[in-house]
Structures are given as structure tokens and as C-alpha cells.
CSV table of C-alpha atoms in Angstrom, one decimal:
chain,number,residue,atom,x,y,z
G,253,MET,CA,78.9,101.2,109.1
G,254,SER,CA,81.1,104.0,107.8
G,255,VAL,CA,83.7,105.7,109.9
G,256,PRO,CA,82.3,108.8,111.5
G,257,THR,CA,84.1,111.9,110.2
G,258,PRO,CA,83.4,115.6,110.4
G,259,SER,CA,81.7,117.1,107.4
G,260,VAL,CA,84.2,118.5,104.9
G,261,THR,CA,84.0,120.2,101.5
G,262,SER,CA,85.8,118.7,98.5
G,263,GLY,CA,88.6,121.2,99.0
G,264,ASP,CA,89.2,119.8,102.5
G,265,ASN,CA,89.4,116.2,101.5
G,266,LEU,CA,93.1,116.4,100.5
G,267,ARG,CA,93.9,118.1,103.8
G,268,THR,CA,92.0,115.5,105.8
G,269,THR,CA,93.9,112.7,104.0
G,270,LEU,CA,97.2,114.3,104.6
G,271,GLU,CA,96.4,114.8,108.3
G,272,GLU,CA,95.4,111.2,108.6
G,273,GLY,CA,98.7,110.1,107.2
G,274,CYS,CA,100.6,112.4,109.6
G,275,ALA,CA,98.6,111.1,112.5
G,276,LYS,CA,99.4,107.5,111.5
G,277,ASN,CA,103.1,108.3,111.2
G,278,ARG,CA,103.1,110.0,114.6
G,279,TRP,CA,101.5,107.0,116.3
G,280,MET,CA,103.9,104.6,114.5
G,281,GLN,CA,106.9,106.6,115.7
G,282,LYS,CA,105.7,105.9,119.3
G,283,LEU,CA,104.2,102.5,119.0
G,284,GLY,CA,105.7,100.7,116.1
G,285,GLU,CA,103.8,99.1,113.2
G,286,LEU,CA,100.0,99.6,113.2
G,287,ASP,CA,97.2,98.0,111.2
G,288,TRP,CA,95.6,101.4,110.9
G,289,GLN,CA,92.4,100.5,109.0
G,290,SER,CA,91.6,97.6,111.5
G,291,PHE,CA,90.9,100.2,114.2
G,292,PHE,CA,88.1,102.0,112.4
G,293,PRO,CA,85.4,99.4,112.9
G,294,HIS,CA,86.0,99.9,116.7
G,295,VAL,CA,85.5,103.7,116.2
G,296,ALA,CA,82.2,103.2,114.4
G,297,SER,CA,81.0,100.4,116.7
G,298,PRO,CA,77.2,100.7,117.5
G,299,SER,CA,78.3,100.2,121.2
G,300,ARG,CA,79.6,103.8,121.1
G,301,THR,CA,77.3,106.8,120.9
G,302,PRO,CA,77.8,109.3,118.0
G,303,ILE,CA,79.5,111.8,120.4
G,304,GLU,CA,81.8,109.0,121.6
G,305,GLN,CA,82.6,108.0,118.0
G,306,GLN,CA,83.5,111.5,117.1
G,307,LEU,CA,85.7,111.9,120.1
G,308,TYR,CA,87.5,108.7,119.4
G,309,TRP,CA,87.9,109.6,115.7
G,310,LYS,CA,89.5,112.9,116.6
G,311,LEU,CA,91.7,111.2,119.2
G,312,LEU,CA,93.1,108.7,116.6
G,313,HIS,CA,93.6,111.5,114.1
G,314,ARG,CA,95.3,113.7,116.7
G,315,ARG,CA,92.8,116.5,116.1
G,316,LEU,CA,91.7,117.2,119.6
G,317,PRO,CA,92.6,120.8,120.7
G,318,VAL,CA,95.4,120.1,123.2
G,319,ASN,CA,97.8,122.9,123.3
G,320,ALA,CA,100.5,121.0,121.4
G,321,TYR,CA,98.1,120.6,118.5
G,322,LEU,CA,97.0,124.2,118.5
G,323,LYS,CA,100.6,125.4,118.3
G,324,THR,CA,101.1,123.3,115.2
G,325,LYS,CA,98.1,125.1,113.6
G,326,GLY,CA,99.4,128.5,114.5
G,327,ASN,CA,96.4,129.2,116.7
G,328,PHE,CA,96.3,131.2,119.9
G,329,VAL,CA,97.2,128.9,122.8
G,330,PRO,CA,96.0,129.8,126.3
G,331,ASN,CA,98.7,130.0,128.9
G,332,ARG,CA,97.9,126.7,130.5
G,333,GLY,CA,99.1,123.2,130.4
G,334,CYS,CA,97.6,120.1,132.1
G,335,VAL,CA,95.1,121.3,134.6
G,336,VAL,CA,95.9,118.4,136.9
G,337,CYS,CA,99.7,118.1,137.0
G,338,GLY,CA,100.9,121.3,135.4
G,339,GLU,CA,102.7,119.8,132.5
G,340,GLN,CA,103.2,122.6,130.1
G,341,VAL,CA,103.4,120.6,126.8
G,342,GLU,CA,99.9,119.1,126.7
G,343,THR,CA,100.0,116.3,124.1
G,344,ILE,CA,97.4,113.8,123.2
G,345,GLU,CA,99.6,111.1,124.9
G,346,HIS,CA,99.8,113.2,128.1
G,347,VAL,CA,96.1,113.9,128.3
G,348,PHE,CA,94.9,110.3,127.7
G,349,PHE,CA,97.7,108.2,129.3
G,350,GLU,CA,100.8,109.9,130.7
G,351,CYS,CA,99.3,112.3,133.2
G,352,PRO,CA,99.8,110.8,136.7
G,353,ASN,CA,96.1,111.3,137.5
G,354,VAL,CA,95.1,109.4,134.3
G,355,GLN,CA,97.7,106.7,135.0
G,356,THR,CA,95.9,106.1,138.4
G,357,PHE,CA,92.6,106.0,136.5
G,358,TRP,CA,93.7,103.4,134.1
G,359,LYS,CA,95.0,101.2,137.0
G,360,THR,CA,91.6,101.4,138.6
G,361,PHE,CA,89.9,100.8,135.3
G,362,ARG,CA,92.0,97.6,134.8
G,363,ILE,CA,90.9,96.3,138.2
G,364,TYR,CA,87.3,97.1,137.3
G,365,MET,CA,87.5,95.3,134.0
G,366,ILE,CA,89.1,92.3,135.6
G,367,LYS,CA,86.1,92.0,137.8
G,368,PHE,CA,83.5,92.8,135.1
G,369,LEU,CA,85.0,90.4,132.6
G,370,GLN,CA,85.8,87.8,135.2
G,371,MET,CA,89.5,87.6,134.3
G,372,THR,CA,92.7,87.1,136.3
G,373,GLU,CA,95.4,89.8,136.6
G,374,ALA,CA,97.6,87.6,134.5
G,375,GLU,CA,95.0,87.6,131.7
G,376,LEU,CA,94.8,91.4,131.7
G,377,PRO,CA,98.3,92.8,132.1
G,378,GLU,CA,99.1,96.4,133.0
G,379,PHE,CA,97.8,98.7,130.3
G,380,THR,CA,100.1,100.4,127.8
G,381,LEU,CA,99.6,103.5,125.6
G,382,ARG,CA,98.8,101.2,122.7
G,383,ASP,CA,96.1,99.5,124.7
G,384,THR,CA,94.3,102.6,125.8
G,385,ILE,CA,94.5,104.5,122.5
G,386,PHE,CA,94.1,101.6,120.1
G,387,PHE,CA,91.4,99.7,122.1
G,388,PHE,CA,93.3,96.8,123.6
G,389,PRO,CA,94.1,95.0,120.3
G,390,GLU,CA,95.3,91.8,121.9
G,391,LEU,CA,92.5,91.6,124.5
G,392,CYS,CA,89.8,92.1,121.9
G,393,LYS,CA,90.8,89.0,120.0
G,394,THR,CA,89.9,86.9,123.1
G,395,LEU,CA,86.5,88.3,123.9
G,396,VAL,CA,83.0,87.0,123.0
G,397,PRO,CA,80.5,89.6,121.6
G,398,GLU,CA,78.9,90.3,125.0
G,399,GLU,CA,82.3,91.0,126.6
G,400,LEU,CA,83.5,93.1,123.6
G,401,HIS,CA,80.3,95.2,124.0
G,402,VAL,CA,81.1,95.9,127.7
G,403,LEU,CA,84.7,96.7,127.0
G,404,THR,CA,83.7,99.1,124.1
G,405,VAL,CA,81.2,100.9,126.3
G,406,CYS,CA,83.6,101.2,129.2
G,407,HIS,CA,86.4,102.4,126.9
G,408,SER,CA,84.2,105.0,125.3
G,409,VAL,CA,83.1,106.3,128.7
G,410,ALA,CA,86.7,106.3,129.9
G,411,LEU,CA,87.8,108.5,127.0
G,412,TRP,CA,84.8,110.7,127.5
G,413,ALA,CA,85.5,111.1,131.2
G,414,ILE,CA,89.2,111.9,130.6
G,415,TRP,CA,88.5,114.5,128.0
G,416,SER,CA,85.7,116.0,130.1
G,417,MET,CA,88.0,116.4,133.0
G,418,ARG,CA,90.7,118.0,130.8
G,419,SER,CA,88.1,120.4,129.2
G,420,SER,CA,86.6,121.4,132.6
G,421,ALA,CA,89.9,123.3,133.4
G,422,ASN,CA,89.2,122.3,137.0
G,423,ALA,CA,91.8,120.2,138.8
G,424,ASP,CA,89.2,119.3,141.5
G,425,VAL,CA,87.1,117.2,139.1
G,426,LEU,CA,87.4,113.5,140.2
G,427,LEU,CA,88.0,111.3,137.2
G,428,TRP,CA,86.8,107.9,138.6
G,429,PRO,CA,83.5,109.2,139.9
G,430,CYS,CA,82.9,111.0,136.6
G,431,PHE,CA,83.5,107.7,134.8
G,432,LEU,CA,81.2,105.7,137.0
G,433,SER,CA,78.4,108.3,136.8
G,434,ARG,CA,78.6,108.4,133.0
G,435,LEU,CA,78.8,104.6,132.8
G,436,GLU,CA,75.6,104.2,134.9
G,437,ALA,CA,73.8,106.6,132.7
G,438,ARG,CA,74.9,104.7,129.6
G,439,VAL,CA,73.8,101.3,131.0
G,440,PHE,CA,70.5,102.8,132.1
G,441,LEU,CA,70.0,104.2,128.6
G,442,GLU,CA,70.7,100.8,127.1
G,443,TYR,CA,68.2,99.2,129.5
G,444,GLU,CA,65.5,101.8,128.8
G,445,ASN,CA,65.8,101.2,125.1
G,446,ILE,CA,64.5,97.7,125.5
G,447,CYS,CA,62.2,98.2,128.5
G,448,LYS,CA,59.2,100.5,128.8
G,449,ASN,CA,58.9,102.6,132.0
G,450,GLY,CA,61.6,100.6,133.6
G,451,ASN,CA,59.6,97.4,133.8
G,452,ILE,CA,60.7,94.1,132.5
G,453,SER,CA,58.1,93.8,129.8
G,454,ALA,CA,60.2,93.9,126.7
G,455,ASP,CA,61.2,91.1,124.4
G,456,LYS,CA,62.7,88.3,126.5
G,457,GLU,CA,65.6,87.8,124.1
G,458,SER,CA,66.6,91.5,124.4
G,459,ILE,CA,66.5,91.2,128.2
G,460,ASN,CA,68.6,88.1,128.1
G,461,THR,CA,71.1,89.9,125.8
G,462,PHE,CA,71.3,92.8,128.2
G,463,ALA,CA,71.7,90.5,131.2
G,464,SER,CA,74.5,88.5,129.4
G,465,ARG,CA,76.4,91.8,128.9
G,466,TRP,CA,76.0,93.5,132.2
G,467,CYS,CA,74.7,91.2,134.9
G,468,ASN,CA,77.1,88.3,135.4
G,469,ASP,CA,77.7,87.0,138.9
G,470,LYS,CA,80.6,89.4,139.7
G,471,SER,CA,79.4,92.5,137.9
G,472,LEU,CA,78.2,95.7,139.6
G,473,VAL,CA,74.9,95.7,137.7
G,474,LYS,CA,71.9,93.7,139.0
G,475,LEU,CA,68.7,93.0,137.1
G,476,THR,CA,65.6,92.9,139.3
G,477,THR,CA,61.9,92.8,138.8
G,478,ASP,CA,61.9,96.6,139.3
G,479,GLY,CA,64.7,97.4,136.8
G,480,ILE,CA,68.4,97.6,137.3
G,481,ILE,CA,70.5,98.7,140.2
G,482,PHE,CA,74.2,99.4,140.7
G,483,SER,CA,76.0,97.8,143.6
G,484,SER,CA,78.0,100.3,145.7
G,485,SER,CA,80.9,97.8,146.0
């Protein structure tokens, strides 16, 4: 699958290439050496929706309209910084990792993934900027396909929730409930794609694949004869 990119004319191709190089250099200044091309299969993963792929592509290429980016383009920048903590220099790093509210979110996300993937805290250390932006490069190497699918969906939904909160310009938006609501919708959509009218009448292999991804003993998703339910715990 090709990497999702915005439509560009031939005259824009050079600019896009130069911006990609600049983005790579900026990330390497912060995180050290990166195997840049190895991340793009994760961007184009079928476990991400097209909208989620596009968001992730723009995040990696530092093309999301945070105020620090807009200033470099000479665009008008609204007189606002982070809607949550008030930080005036709104960078990609701040929005997706450094903001105190987002830091709290990632801590909760880690606990959630420890439970979902049935791992120990030692097996899933505290997240770093490299983990959250570049899709947990060390963890991914240890996961089976079903676990990688779950992590990809949850990571996609996490990025979507964080950006949605930022874009709402409303400090009262609660990030974790936003994430859970979106995740439930994504899992229901996956289920509905293999089941008609919410009944377990689809191909047994597809149902088993769904169950192996989302319905392990400690997960919050339960598969019943009436469909799927989410535990409140």
C-alpha cells in the first residue's frame, strides 16, 4: 500500500520533498537517528482509517497547523497558544506529548494497553516522545499481528482524540472520554463490517479473528450472541 499523501501538482513535488527532508532533520535533532522509511508502512496500515492515515502523515511531516508551523509559513497566527495549559509556543511536540494534559492521557493510555495486551508494567515502560510519535518502535517488534492491530487502532484513535481536543479550542473537552468514545465507534465499525445487523452470522474465521484481536480474557470488549459490549471497568 502506498503512503497516503495530499494531492500535489508536479510543481509542488520538489517542495514536498524538501519539507519531508526538513521534517526528518527536525525529528532527528530531538530524537537521534531514525529509520525514516520504516515508519511509513505504519502510516498506511489498513488498521488506520483514511482520515487517521492523513493525520498521521501530516504529523510525521510536521505539517499540522499548530501556531509554530503557521509562523514559519508567514501565515496569520491567531492570538492563542495551547487551549489547555496556555503555552504560547504551540509546537507539534507540545500538542501530542509535552502538554501536561496529554502527558496524563499517555499515562492512562499505557495502563489501558498493559491491560489490553496482557503485559506487565516492566514490559511496557513509560512512554517517550519517540514512542508516541513514531509508533512504539521497540514494542512493535514483540507483538503478534492481532496485538499489532489493536495497538495501531488505539494509537490512531489517540492521535485523533488529541488533535480533536486541540482543534476544538475548548479547554473543557475531556481527552480520555473522547478517546474511549471514538475507540468504541471504531471497534463497532470493525464488527459491523463482518456481521450483518449486529448478529453473529458472518464467516466464522472472521469472527474468530475479531475475537482474537479485541476479546481476550482481560479486555474491555466482550463478544456475545447479541453482538459486542464494552465493559464499564
